[in-house]
Amino acid sequence: YFKKEININEILNIIANIGENQNLSVQRDFLILNIIVQTGITISELVKITRDGILKNKITSIYKIDYFMDNQLANKIEKFIKNNIDLNYLFTPFSRNHTKTNHLTARSVETIIKKYFNGLSYNDLRSLHYKSLLNNLPNIKQINYHHVIKNIVNVESINEII
């Protein structure tokens, strides 16, 4: 639960206005914030995403959990990877003494969040993913219902399932 009410659209607008034509650290911040809100990924999984863990619209975490994202974010991640060919981890610190084996820490992610959203924490942003799911729950139920109907084989009556 929140100390104050968070407006999902306001948060998404702030993230969208960070911009992709900025330097690499700002692009990294943009991707981190988007991945948190779109997937609800845990912070320990987020900081250890490797290049090999990205496949089209899917992030596979160190715990072998798949998180899905929209095409727009997937394309931006792909572009970010192409610009950072030497990275092992997707998100690394941009400092003089970093190596390609370093990844961001949980504290670094919290600092990035505070840079753009004063007063919000990682868990506040992560919970926006779940709020978004709850807001779209009727649509999800409808999709699942149609998916079940489509995959029924050799059932005498549809009413047995419903």
PDB file of C-alpha atoms in Angstrom:
ATOM      1  CA  TYR A   1       0.000   0.000   0.000  1.00  0.00           C
ATOM      2  CA  PHE A   2       1.128   3.570  -0.626  1.00  0.00           C
ATOM      3  CA  LYS A   3       1.831   6.422   1.733  1.00  0.00           C
ATOM      4  CA  LYS A   4       0.226   8.615  -0.913  1.00  0.00           C
ATOM      5  CA  GLU A   5      -1.894   7.864  -3.963  1.00  0.00           C
ATOM      6  CA  ILE A   6       0.153   7.288  -7.094  1.00  0.00           C
ATOM      7  CA  ASN A   7      -1.258   8.308 -10.447  1.00  0.00           C
ATOM      8  CA  ILE A   8      -0.247   5.620 -12.965  1.00  0.00           C
ATOM      9  CA  ASN A   9      -0.630   7.943 -15.967  1.00  0.00           C
ATOM     10  CA  GLU A  10       1.515  10.610 -14.319  1.00  0.00           C
ATOM     11  CA  ILE A  11       4.304   8.079 -13.681  1.00  0.00           C
ATOM     12  CA  LEU A  12       4.107   6.760 -17.257  1.00  0.00           C
ATOM     13  CA  ASN A  13       4.278  10.330 -18.633  1.00  0.00           C
ATOM     14  CA  ILE A  14       7.388  11.076 -16.590  1.00  0.00           C
ATOM     15  CA  ILE A  15       9.041   7.878 -17.825  1.00  0.00           C
ATOM     16  CA  ALA A  16       8.071   8.638 -21.455  1.00  0.00           C
ATOM     17  CA  ASN A  17       9.554  12.141 -21.194  1.00  0.00           C
ATOM     18  CA  ILE A  18      12.959  10.900 -20.049  1.00  0.00           C
ATOM     19  CA  GLY A  19      13.757  10.375 -23.713  1.00  0.00           C
ATOM     20  CA  GLU A  20      15.764   7.899 -25.714  1.00  0.00           C
ATOM     21  CA  ASN A  21      18.071  10.302 -27.571  1.00  0.00           C
ATOM     22  CA  GLN A  22      20.033  11.071 -24.447  1.00  0.00           C
ATOM     23  CA  ASN A  23      23.370   9.699 -23.294  1.00  0.00           C
ATOM     24  CA  LEU A  24      23.744   6.019 -22.400  1.00  0.00           C
ATOM     25  CA  SER A  25      23.119   6.437 -18.677  1.00  0.00           C
ATOM     26  CA  VAL A  26      19.804   8.226 -19.313  1.00  0.00           C
ATOM     27  CA  GLN A  27      18.821   5.530 -21.848  1.00  0.00           C
ATOM     28  CA  ARG A  28      19.676   2.912 -19.214  1.00  0.00           C
ATOM     29  CA  ASP A  29      17.520   4.716 -16.634  1.00  0.00           C
ATOM     30  CA  PHE A  30      14.621   4.898 -19.100  1.00  0.00           C
ATOM     31  CA  LEU A  31      14.825   1.145 -19.766  1.00  0.00           C
ATOM     32  CA  ILE A  32      15.106   0.255 -16.085  1.00  0.00           C
ATOM     33  CA  LEU A  33      12.018   2.285 -15.156  1.00  0.00           C
ATOM     34  CA  ASN A  34      10.024   0.866 -18.066  1.00  0.00           C
ATOM     35  CA  ILE A  35      10.985  -2.724 -17.290  1.00  0.00           C
ATOM     36  CA  ILE A  36       9.966  -2.307 -13.640  1.00  0.00           C
ATOM     37  CA  VAL A  37       6.555  -0.870 -14.514  1.00  0.00           C
ATOM     38  CA  GLN A  38       5.835  -3.221 -17.446  1.00  0.00           C
ATOM     39  CA  THR A  39       6.986  -6.485 -15.892  1.00  0.00           C
ATOM     40  CA  GLY A  40       6.968  -6.199 -12.103  1.00  0.00           C
ATOM     41  CA  ILE A  41      10.382  -7.913 -12.078  1.00  0.00           C
ATOM     42  CA  THR A  42      12.141  -8.139  -8.707  1.00  0.00           C
ATOM     43  CA  ILE A  43      15.108  -5.896  -8.066  1.00  0.00           C
ATOM     44  CA  SER A  44      17.513  -8.841  -7.698  1.00  0.00           C
ATOM     45  CA  GLU A  45      16.431 -10.128 -11.114  1.00  0.00           C
ATOM     46  CA  LEU A  46      16.510  -6.676 -12.731  1.00  0.00           C
ATOM     47  CA  VAL A  47      20.123  -5.898 -11.850  1.00  0.00           C
ATOM     48  CA  LYS A  48      21.333  -9.286 -13.107  1.00  0.00           C
ATOM     49  CA  ILE A  49      19.636  -9.358 -16.521  1.00  0.00           C
ATOM     50  CA  THR A  50      22.228 -10.520 -19.030  1.00  0.00           C
ATOM     51  CA  ARG A  51      22.304  -9.938 -22.760  1.00  0.00           C
ATOM     52  CA  ASP A  52      21.513 -13.641 -23.174  1.00  0.00           C
ATOM     53  CA  GLY A  53      18.412 -13.174 -20.996  1.00  0.00           C
ATOM     54  CA  ILE A  54      16.739 -10.947 -23.616  1.00  0.00           C
ATOM     55  CA  LEU A  55      14.845 -12.656 -26.409  1.00  0.00           C
ATOM     56  CA  LYS A  56      12.473 -10.517 -28.495  1.00  0.00           C
ATOM     57  CA  ASN A  57       9.629  -9.538 -26.121  1.00  0.00           C
ATOM     58  CA  LYS A  58      10.799 -11.675 -23.215  1.00  0.00           C
ATOM     59  CA  ILE A  59      13.265 -11.284 -20.371  1.00  0.00           C
ATOM     60  CA  THR A  60      14.385 -14.499 -18.703  1.00  0.00           C
ATOM     61  CA  SER A  61      15.632 -13.824 -15.191  1.00  0.00           C
ATOM     62  CA  ILE A  62      18.422 -15.524 -13.263  1.00  0.00           C
ATOM     63  CA  TYR A  63      15.667 -17.589 -11.609  1.00  0.00           C
ATOM     64  CA  LYS A  64      14.437 -18.764 -15.053  1.00  0.00           C
ATOM     65  CA  ILE A  65      11.216 -16.736 -14.777  1.00  0.00           C
ATOM     66  CA  ASP A  66       9.966 -15.184 -18.017  1.00  0.00           C
ATOM     67  CA  TYR A  67       8.761 -11.571 -18.029  1.00  0.00           C
ATOM     68  CA  PHE A  68       7.031 -10.162 -21.104  1.00  0.00           C
ATOM     69  CA  MET A  69       7.124  -6.616 -22.457  1.00  0.00           C
ATOM     70  CA  ASP A  70       5.621  -4.704 -25.348  1.00  0.00           C
ATOM     71  CA  ASN A  71       7.290  -4.407 -28.775  1.00  0.00           C
ATOM     72  CA  GLN A  72       8.254  -0.780 -28.269  1.00  0.00           C
ATOM     73  CA  LEU A  73      10.267  -1.519 -25.126  1.00  0.00           C
ATOM     74  CA  ALA A  74      11.788  -4.646 -26.701  1.00  0.00           C
ATOM     75  CA  ASN A  75      12.994  -2.561 -29.670  1.00  0.00           C
ATOM     76  CA  LYS A  76      14.538   0.049 -27.369  1.00  0.00           C
ATOM     77  CA  ILE A  77      16.365  -2.657 -25.418  1.00  0.00           C
ATOM     78  CA  GLU A  78      17.660  -4.148 -28.662  1.00  0.00           C
ATOM     79  CA  LYS A  79      18.936  -0.728 -29.754  1.00  0.00           C
ATOM     80  CA  PHE A  80      20.550  -0.172 -26.337  1.00  0.00           C
ATOM     81  CA  ILE A  81      22.336  -3.536 -26.579  1.00  0.00           C
ATOM     82  CA  LYS A  82      23.659  -2.687 -30.051  1.00  0.00           C
ATOM     83  CA  ASN A  83      25.093   0.586 -28.703  1.00  0.00           C
ATOM     84  CA  ASN A  84      26.733  -1.253 -25.779  1.00  0.00           C
ATOM     85  CA  ILE A  85      28.247  -4.232 -27.497  1.00  0.00           C
ATOM     86  CA  ASP A  86      30.796  -4.950 -24.748  1.00  0.00           C
ATOM     87  CA  LEU A  87      28.296  -5.390 -21.933  1.00  0.00           C
ATOM     88  CA  ASN A  88      27.696  -8.755 -20.285  1.00  0.00           C
ATOM     89  CA  TYR A  89      24.924  -7.478 -18.009  1.00  0.00           C
ATOM     90  CA  LEU A  90      22.239  -5.325 -19.576  1.00  0.00           C
ATOM     91  CA  PHE A  91      22.543  -2.639 -16.902  1.00  0.00           C
ATOM     92  CA  THR A  92      26.001  -1.644 -15.752  1.00  0.00           C
ATOM     93  CA  PRO A  93      27.347   1.378 -13.905  1.00  0.00           C
ATOM     94  CA  PHE A  94      28.671   4.079 -16.218  1.00  0.00           C
ATOM     95  CA  SER A  95      31.849   5.017 -14.443  1.00  0.00           C
ATOM     96  CA  ARG A  96      35.529   4.918 -15.238  1.00  0.00           C
ATOM     97  CA  ASN A  97      36.234   1.861 -13.125  1.00  0.00           C
ATOM     98  CA  HIS A  98      33.430  -0.437 -14.239  1.00  0.00           C
ATOM     99  CA  THR A  99      34.116  -3.623 -16.137  1.00  0.00           C
ATOM    100  CA  LYS A 100      31.789  -5.643 -18.294  1.00  0.00           C
ATOM    101  CA  THR A 101      31.337  -8.131 -15.456  1.00  0.00           C
ATOM    102  CA  ASN A 102      29.866  -5.496 -13.124  1.00  0.00           C
ATOM    103  CA  HIS A 103      26.138  -5.027 -12.794  1.00  0.00           C
ATOM    104  CA  LEU A 104      24.144  -2.340 -11.052  1.00  0.00           C
ATOM    105  CA  THR A 105      23.311  -2.845  -7.406  1.00  0.00           C
ATOM    106  CA  ALA A 106      19.868  -2.630  -5.831  1.00  0.00           C
ATOM    107  CA  ARG A 107      20.976   0.618  -4.197  1.00  0.00           C
ATOM    108  CA  SER A 108      21.881   2.045  -7.628  1.00  0.00           C
ATOM    109  CA  VAL A 109      18.389   1.255  -8.912  1.00  0.00           C
ATOM    110  CA  GLU A 110      16.836   2.961  -5.865  1.00  0.00           C
ATOM    111  CA  THR A 111      19.012   6.019  -6.568  1.00  0.00           C
ATOM    112  CA  ILE A 112      17.863   6.089 -10.204  1.00  0.00           C
ATOM    113  CA  ILE A 113      14.223   5.945  -9.078  1.00  0.00           C
ATOM    114  CA  LYS A 114      14.741   8.792  -6.592  1.00  0.00           C
ATOM    115  CA  LYS A 115      16.399  10.850  -9.346  1.00  0.00           C
ATOM    116  CA  TYR A 116      13.145  10.869 -11.339  1.00  0.00           C
ATOM    117  CA  PHE A 117      10.506  10.230  -8.649  1.00  0.00           C
ATOM    118  CA  ASN A 118      11.262  11.929  -5.377  1.00  0.00           C
ATOM    119  CA  GLY A 119       9.530  10.072  -2.559  1.00  0.00           C
ATOM    120  CA  LEU A 120       8.825   6.840  -4.460  1.00  0.00           C
ATOM    121  CA  SER A 121      10.575   3.545  -3.924  1.00  0.00           C
ATOM    122  CA  TYR A 122      11.258   0.542  -6.122  1.00  0.00           C
ATOM    123  CA  ASN A 123       8.281  -1.252  -4.581  1.00  0.00           C
ATOM    124  CA  ASP A 124       6.007   1.699  -5.374  1.00  0.00           C
ATOM    125  CA  LEU A 125       6.960   1.495  -9.068  1.00  0.00           C
ATOM    126  CA  ARG A 126       6.769  -2.296  -9.119  1.00  0.00           C
ATOM    127  CA  SER A 127       3.276  -2.207  -7.654  1.00  0.00           C
ATOM    128  CA  LEU A 128       2.147  -0.098 -10.641  1.00  0.00           C
ATOM    129  CA  HIS A 129       2.553  -3.231 -12.749  1.00  0.00           C
ATOM    130  CA  TYR A 130       0.083  -5.075 -10.533  1.00  0.00           C
ATOM    131  CA  LYS A 131      -2.317  -2.118 -10.408  1.00  0.00           C
ATOM    132  CA  SER A 132      -2.259  -2.076 -14.192  1.00  0.00           C
ATOM    133  CA  LEU A 133      -3.063  -5.797 -14.282  1.00  0.00           C
ATOM    134  CA  LEU A 134      -5.965  -5.301 -11.897  1.00  0.00           C
ATOM    135  CA  ASN A 135      -7.328  -2.431 -13.994  1.00  0.00           C
ATOM    136  CA  ASN A 136      -7.274  -4.698 -17.062  1.00  0.00           C
ATOM    137  CA  LEU A 137      -8.575  -7.797 -15.305  1.00  0.00           C
ATOM    138  CA  PRO A 138     -11.879  -8.020 -17.233  1.00  0.00           C
ATOM    139  CA  ASN A 139      -9.918  -8.007 -20.498  1.00  0.00           C
ATOM    140  CA  ILE A 140      -7.561 -10.682 -19.198  1.00  0.00           C
ATOM    141  CA  LYS A 141     -10.496 -12.867 -18.130  1.00  0.00           C
ATOM    142  CA  GLN A 142     -12.050 -12.484 -21.564  1.00  0.00           C
ATOM    143  CA  ILE A 143      -8.798 -13.425 -23.323  1.00  0.00           C
ATOM    144  CA  ASN A 144      -8.316 -16.476 -21.098  1.00  0.00           C
ATOM    145  CA  TYR A 145     -11.938 -17.539 -21.576  1.00  0.00           C
ATOM    146  CA  HIS A 146     -11.581 -17.409 -25.367  1.00  0.00           C
ATOM    147  CA  HIS A 147      -8.231 -19.191 -25.165  1.00  0.00           C
ATOM    148  CA  VAL A 148      -9.808 -22.038 -23.168  1.00  0.00           C
ATOM    149  CA  ILE A 149     -12.745 -22.299 -25.575  1.00  0.00           C
ATOM    150  CA  LYS A 150     -10.397 -22.374 -28.557  1.00  0.00           C
ATOM    151  CA  ASN A 151      -8.345 -25.216 -27.079  1.00  0.00           C
ATOM    152  CA  ILE A 152     -11.203 -27.527 -26.084  1.00  0.00           C
ATOM    153  CA  VAL A 153     -11.050 -30.879 -27.812  1.00  0.00           C
ATOM    154  CA  ASN A 154     -13.661 -33.677 -27.639  1.00  0.00           C
ATOM    155  CA  VAL A 155     -15.924 -31.971 -25.127  1.00  0.00           C
ATOM    156  CA  GLU A 156     -19.585 -32.870 -25.428  1.00  0.00           C
ATOM    157  CA  SER A 157     -20.946 -29.731 -23.881  1.00  0.00           C
ATOM    158  CA  ILE A 158     -19.343 -26.356 -23.409  1.00  0.00           C
ATOM    159  CA  ASN A 159     -21.524 -25.862 -20.326  1.00  0.00           C
ATOM    160  CA  GLU A 160     -19.547 -28.536 -18.469  1.00  0.00           C
ATOM    161  CA  ILE A 161     -16.546 -26.218 -18.478  1.00  0.00           C
ATOM    162  CA  ILE A 162     -18.337 -22.986 -17.764  1.00  0.00           C
TER     163      ILE A 162
END
